[in-house]
C-alpha cells in the first residue's frame, strides 16, 4: 500500500516551453502533497506544500509564478514549470502525506531536462 | 529555521558488519519528528525509520536502529549485519510537529558503500 506515482518519469523540452508533472496517490487520500527538487549529487529541497482545494505554500526563494502547483483532488497534485530554462533542469520529486499514518510517501521522481 | 547536518559524505563497511551514520540537527522546537530515508540508484526515496521527539525510546526496525539524543540534538542510524542491498544514499530528515509546517528538511546525505 501507500504508492505514489509520478508522470512523466523523464521529460526533455525546449527552453521557453512549459512542462506539467503529475503526482498521484494511488491507494490513499492525501490532503497534503509536497514538491521537492534534487540537483545531481545533492539533497532534496522542499519547494512547496500543496493542500487540496487551496493555494500552495511556497518556500522562500521559490518563484510561485514559475512553478505552478494545483492540488485539485485528494489524489492528484500537478507541478507546471512555466517558461522553462536550462537552469530548471533537475529531478523533481513529490510526496503525499497519508492522513491515516501521518507518513510522507514519495513518488519515483521526474527528471526534467531543458535544452 | 531548522537545519540538518550529516557530516559524513561517504561511509564504507564490509558486508555483515555494523555501521553508524551520523546526523545532527538544530531547532528551537520541542515537538518534531526525525527520519532516515534511503535513496538507492533508482532514486526512489524509501523510509527506513522514524522517531517522534516526545518518545524517549529509540526506534528500531529489524536491522536498523537509531540513537536519539534529544538534548544533544543527535540522531544517528545504526545498520547491523550490513547487506549489499543497503548500499545507497541515506538522508536524515526533520519535520516539525507544528501544523502547516510539515515539509521535510533534509541533510546533505551520506553515501553508504557495502564491500563484499
CSV table of C-alpha atoms in Angstrom, one decimal:
chain,number,residue,atom,x,y,z
A,1,UNK,CA,0.0,0.0,0.0
A,2,UNK,CA,0.8,3.7,0.1
A,3,UNK,CA,2.0,4.1,-3.5
A,4,UNK,CA,2.7,7.4,-5.1
A,5,UNK,CA,3.2,7.7,-8.9
A,6,UNK,CA,4.6,10.5,-11.0
A,7,UNK,CA,4.2,11.1,-14.6
A,8,UNK,CA,6.2,11.5,-16.7
A,9,UNK,CA,9.3,9.9,-15.3
A,10,UNK,CA,11.5,11.7,-17.8
A,11,UNK,CA,10.9,14.8,-20.0
A,12,UNK,CA,13.0,16.8,-22.3
A,13,UNK,CA,11.7,20.2,-23.5
A,14,UNK,CA,12.9,23.2,-25.3
A,15,UNK,CA,13.7,26.4,-23.5
A,16,UNK,CA,10.7,28.6,-23.1
A,17,UNK,CA,8.1,25.9,-23.1
A,18,UNK,CA,6.0,24.7,-20.1
A,19,UNK,CA,6.0,21.3,-18.6
A,20,UNK,CA,3.4,19.7,-16.4
A,21,UNK,CA,4.3,16.9,-13.9
A,22,UNK,CA,1.6,14.9,-12.2
A,23,UNK,CA,1.8,13.3,-8.8
A,24,UNK,CA,-0.9,10.8,-7.8
A,25,UNK,CA,-1.5,8.9,-4.6
A,26,UNK,CA,-2.8,5.5,-5.9
A,27,UNK,CA,-4.3,3.8,-2.8
A,28,UNK,CA,-4.8,6.5,-0.3
A,29,UNK,CA,-6.1,10.0,0.0
A,30,UNK,CA,-3.6,12.8,0.5
A,31,UNK,CA,-4.8,16.1,1.8
A,32,UNK,CA,-1.3,17.4,1.6
A,33,UNK,CA,1.3,16.8,-1.1
A,34,UNK,CA,4.8,18.2,-1.3
A,35,UNK,CA,7.1,19.0,-4.1
A,36,UNK,CA,10.9,18.7,-3.8
A,37,UNK,CA,13.8,19.4,-6.1
A,38,UNK,CA,17.0,17.5,-6.2
A,39,UNK,CA,20.1,18.6,-8.2
A,40,UNK,CA,22.7,15.9,-9.1
A,41,UNK,CA,24.6,14.6,-6.1
A,42,UNK,CA,22.7,16.9,-3.8
A,43,UNK,CA,19.9,16.7,-1.3
A,44,UNK,CA,16.2,17.2,-1.6
A,45,UNK,CA,15.0,20.8,-1.2
A,46,UNK,CA,11.4,21.5,-0.4
A,47,UNK,CA,9.8,23.7,-3.0
A,48,UNK,CA,6.2,23.9,-1.9
A,49,UNK,CA,3.4,22.4,0.1
A,50,UNK,CA,0.2,21.7,-1.6
A,51,UNK,CA,-3.1,21.3,0.2
A,52,UNK,CA,-6.2,20.0,-1.6
A,53,UNK,CA,-8.5,22.8,-2.6
A,54,UNK,CA,-6.3,25.7,-1.5
A,55,UNK,CA,-3.3,27.6,-2.8
A,56,UNK,CA,0.1,26.1,-2.4
A,57,UNK,CA,2.6,27.4,0.1
A,58,UNK,CA,6.0,28.1,-1.4
A,59,UNK,CA,9.3,28.0,0.3
A,60,UNK,CA,11.4,31.1,0.4
A,61,UNK,CA,13.2,31.7,-2.9
A,62,UNK,CA,10.9,29.6,-5.0
A,63,UNK,CA,9.1,31.6,-7.7
A,64,UNK,CA,5.4,30.8,-7.5
A,65,UNK,CA,4.7,32.2,-10.9
A,66,UNK,CA,7.3,29.9,-12.4
A,67,UNK,CA,6.3,26.7,-10.5
A,68,UNK,CA,2.6,26.5,-10.6
A,69,UNK,CA,1.1,23.9,-8.3
A,70,UNK,CA,-2.5,22.7,-8.4
A,71,UNK,CA,-4.0,20.2,-6.0
A,72,UNK,CA,-7.4,19.6,-7.5
A,73,UNK,CA,-8.3,16.4,-5.7
A,74,UNK,CA,-7.3,14.2,-2.8
A,75,UNK,CA,-5.2,12.0,-5.1
A,76,UNK,CA,-3.7,14.4,-7.6
A,77,UNK,CA,-1.3,17.3,-7.5
A,78,UNK,CA,0.4,18.9,-10.5
A,79,UNK,CA,3.5,21.0,-10.9
A,80,UNK,CA,3.8,23.1,-14.0
A,81,UNK,CA,7.2,24.6,-14.8
A,82,UNK,CA,6.4,27.6,-16.9
A,83,UNK,CA,8.8,29.1,-19.5
A,84,UNK,CA,11.4,26.5,-18.6
A,85,UNK,CA,15.1,27.4,-18.9
A,86,UNK,CA,18.2,25.1,-18.7
A,87,UNK,CA,18.7,26.1,-15.1
A,88,UNK,CA,15.4,24.5,-14.3
A,89,UNK,CA,16.8,21.1,-15.3
A,90,UNK,CA,16.6,18.9,-12.2
A,91,UNK,CA,15.0,15.9,-10.6
A,92,UNK,CA,11.6,16.8,-9.2
A,93,UNK,CA,10.1,14.5,-6.5
A,94,UNK,CA,6.7,14.7,-5.0
A,95,UNK,CA,5.4,13.2,-1.8
A,96,UNK,CA,2.0,12.6,-0.4
A,97,UNK,CA,1.1,12.6,3.3
A,98,UNK,CA,-1.3,9.9,4.4
A,99,UNK,CA,-3.7,11.3,7.0
A,100,UNK,CA,-4.1,7.8,8.3
A,101,UNK,CA,-0.4,7.0,9.0
A,102,UNK,CA,0.8,10.6,9.1
A,103,UNK,CA,3.7,9.5,6.9
A,104,UNK,CA,5.0,11.0,3.7
A,105,UNK,CA,5.3,8.6,0.8
A,106,UNK,CA,7.5,9.6,-2.1
A,107,UNK,CA,6.9,9.3,-5.8
A,108,UNK,CA,9.7,7.9,-8.1
A,109,UNK,CA,10.6,11.4,-9.4
A,110,UNK,CA,10.7,13.1,-12.7
A,111,UNK,CA,13.9,14.1,-14.5
A,112,UNK,CA,13.4,17.3,-16.4
A,113,UNK,CA,16.0,18.4,-19.0
A,114,UNK,CA,15.6,21.8,-20.6
A,115,UNK,CA,17.6,22.3,-23.8
B,1,UNK,CA,14.7,27.7,10.6
B,2,UNK,CA,15.7,24.1,11.2
B,3,UNK,CA,18.9,22.7,9.8
B,4,UNK,CA,20.1,19.1,9.4
B,5,UNK,CA,23.7,18.2,9.2
B,6,UNK,CA,25.2,15.0,8.0
B,7,UNK,CA,29.0,15.2,8.4
B,8,UNK,CA,29.9,12.0,6.6
B,9,UNK,CA,29.7,12.4,2.8
B,10,UNK,CA,30.6,8.8,2.4
B,11,UNK,CA,30.9,5.7,4.5
B,12,UNK,CA,32.2,2.2,3.7
B,13,UNK,CA,31.5,-1.0,5.5
B,14,UNK,CA,32.2,-4.7,5.0
B,15,UNK,CA,29.2,-6.9,4.3
B,16,UNK,CA,27.8,-8.3,7.6
B,17,UNK,CA,29.4,-5.6,9.7
B,18,UNK,CA,27.8,-2.8,11.6
B,19,UNK,CA,27.9,0.8,10.5
B,20,UNK,CA,26.7,4.0,12.1
B,21,UNK,CA,25.6,7.1,10.2
B,22,UNK,CA,25.7,10.4,12.0
B,23,UNK,CA,23.1,13.2,11.9
B,24,UNK,CA,22.7,16.4,14.0
B,25,UNK,CA,20.0,19.0,13.8
B,26,UNK,CA,19.2,22.4,15.0
B,27,UNK,CA,15.8,23.5,16.1
B,28,UNK,CA,14.1,25.7,18.7
B,29,UNK,CA,11.0,23.5,18.7
B,30,UNK,CA,10.3,20.9,21.3
B,31,UNK,CA,8.0,18.7,19.3
B,32,UNK,CA,9.1,17.2,16.0
B,33,UNK,CA,9.8,14.1,14.0
B,34,UNK,CA,13.1,12.7,12.7
B,35,UNK,CA,13.5,10.3,9.8
B,36,UNK,CA,16.1,8.3,7.9
B,37,UNK,CA,15.4,7.8,4.2
B,38,UNK,CA,17.3,5.6,1.8
B,39,UNK,CA,17.7,6.6,-1.8
B,40,UNK,CA,19.1,3.8,-4.0
B,41,UNK,CA,20.3,4.4,-7.6
B,42,UNK,CA,16.7,4.2,-8.8
B,43,UNK,CA,16.3,7.5,-6.8
B,44,UNK,CA,13.1,6.2,-5.1
B,45,UNK,CA,13.0,7.6,-1.6
B,46,UNK,CA,12.4,4.8,0.9
B,47,UNK,CA,11.5,5.4,4.6
B,48,UNK,CA,13.9,3.5,6.8
B,49,UNK,CA,12.9,4.6,10.3
B,50,UNK,CA,11.0,7.3,12.1
B,51,UNK,CA,11.4,8.8,15.6
B,52,UNK,CA,9.0,11.0,17.4
B,53,UNK,CA,10.8,13.6,19.6
B,54,UNK,CA,8.5,13.0,22.6
B,55,UNK,CA,9.4,9.4,22.7
B,56,UNK,CA,12.5,8.5,24.8
B,57,UNK,CA,12.7,5.0,23.4
B,58,UNK,CA,14.9,4.7,20.4
B,59,UNK,CA,13.1,3.4,17.3
B,60,UNK,CA,14.1,0.1,15.8
B,61,UNK,CA,13.1,-1.6,12.5
B,62,UNK,CA,14.7,-5.0,12.1
B,63,UNK,CA,18.5,-4.4,11.4
B,64,UNK,CA,18.0,-0.6,11.6
B,65,UNK,CA,18.0,1.3,14.9
B,66,UNK,CA,18.6,4.9,15.9
B,67,UNK,CA,20.4,6.6,18.8
B,68,UNK,CA,18.3,9.6,19.5
B,69,UNK,CA,19.8,12.1,21.9
B,70,UNK,CA,17.4,15.0,22.2
B,71,UNK,CA,19.5,17.2,24.4
B,72,UNK,CA,22.4,16.9,22.1
B,73,UNK,CA,20.2,17.1,19.0
B,74,UNK,CA,21.7,14.0,17.6
B,75,UNK,CA,20.0,11.2,15.6
B,76,UNK,CA,22.4,8.5,14.4
B,77,UNK,CA,21.4,5.4,12.4
B,78,UNK,CA,22.9,2.0,13.1
B,79,UNK,CA,22.7,-0.6,10.4
B,80,UNK,CA,23.6,-4.1,11.7
B,81,UNK,CA,24.6,-7.1,9.6
B,82,UNK,CA,25.1,-4.9,6.5
B,83,UNK,CA,23.9,-6.3,3.3
B,84,UNK,CA,24.7,-5.4,-0.3
B,85,UNK,CA,21.2,-4.1,-0.8
B,86,UNK,CA,21.8,-1.5,1.9
B,87,UNK,CA,24.2,0.4,-0.5
B,88,UNK,CA,22.5,3.8,-1.2
B,89,UNK,CA,22.4,7.4,-0.2
B,90,UNK,CA,21.0,7.9,3.3
B,91,UNK,CA,19.3,11.1,4.2
B,92,UNK,CA,18.4,12.3,7.7
B,93,UNK,CA,15.3,14.5,7.7
B,94,UNK,CA,13.5,16.7,10.2
B,95,UNK,CA,9.8,17.5,10.3
B,96,UNK,CA,8.1,20.0,12.6
B,97,UNK,CA,5.1,18.8,14.5
B,98,UNK,CA,3.6,22.3,14.1
B,99,UNK,CA,0.6,22.3,11.8
B,100,UNK,CA,1.1,23.6,8.3
B,101,UNK,CA,4.9,23.2,8.5
B,102,UNK,CA,5.3,19.6,7.8
B,103,UNK,CA,7.5,19.6,4.8
B,104,UNK,CA,10.8,17.7,5.4
B,105,UNK,CA,14.2,19.4,5.8
B,106,UNK,CA,16.9,17.0,4.6
B,107,UNK,CA,20.6,16.7,5.4
B,108,UNK,CA,23.1,16.5,2.5
B,109,UNK,CA,23.2,12.8,2.7
B,110,UNK,CA,25.7,10.0,3.3
B,111,UNK,CA,26.7,7.7,0.5
B,112,UNK,CA,27.0,4.2,2.0
B,113,UNK,CA,29.2,1.6,0.3
B,114,UNK,CA,29.0,-2.0,1.2
B,115,UNK,CA,32.1,-4.0,0.4
B,116,UNK,CA,31.6,-7.7,-0.3
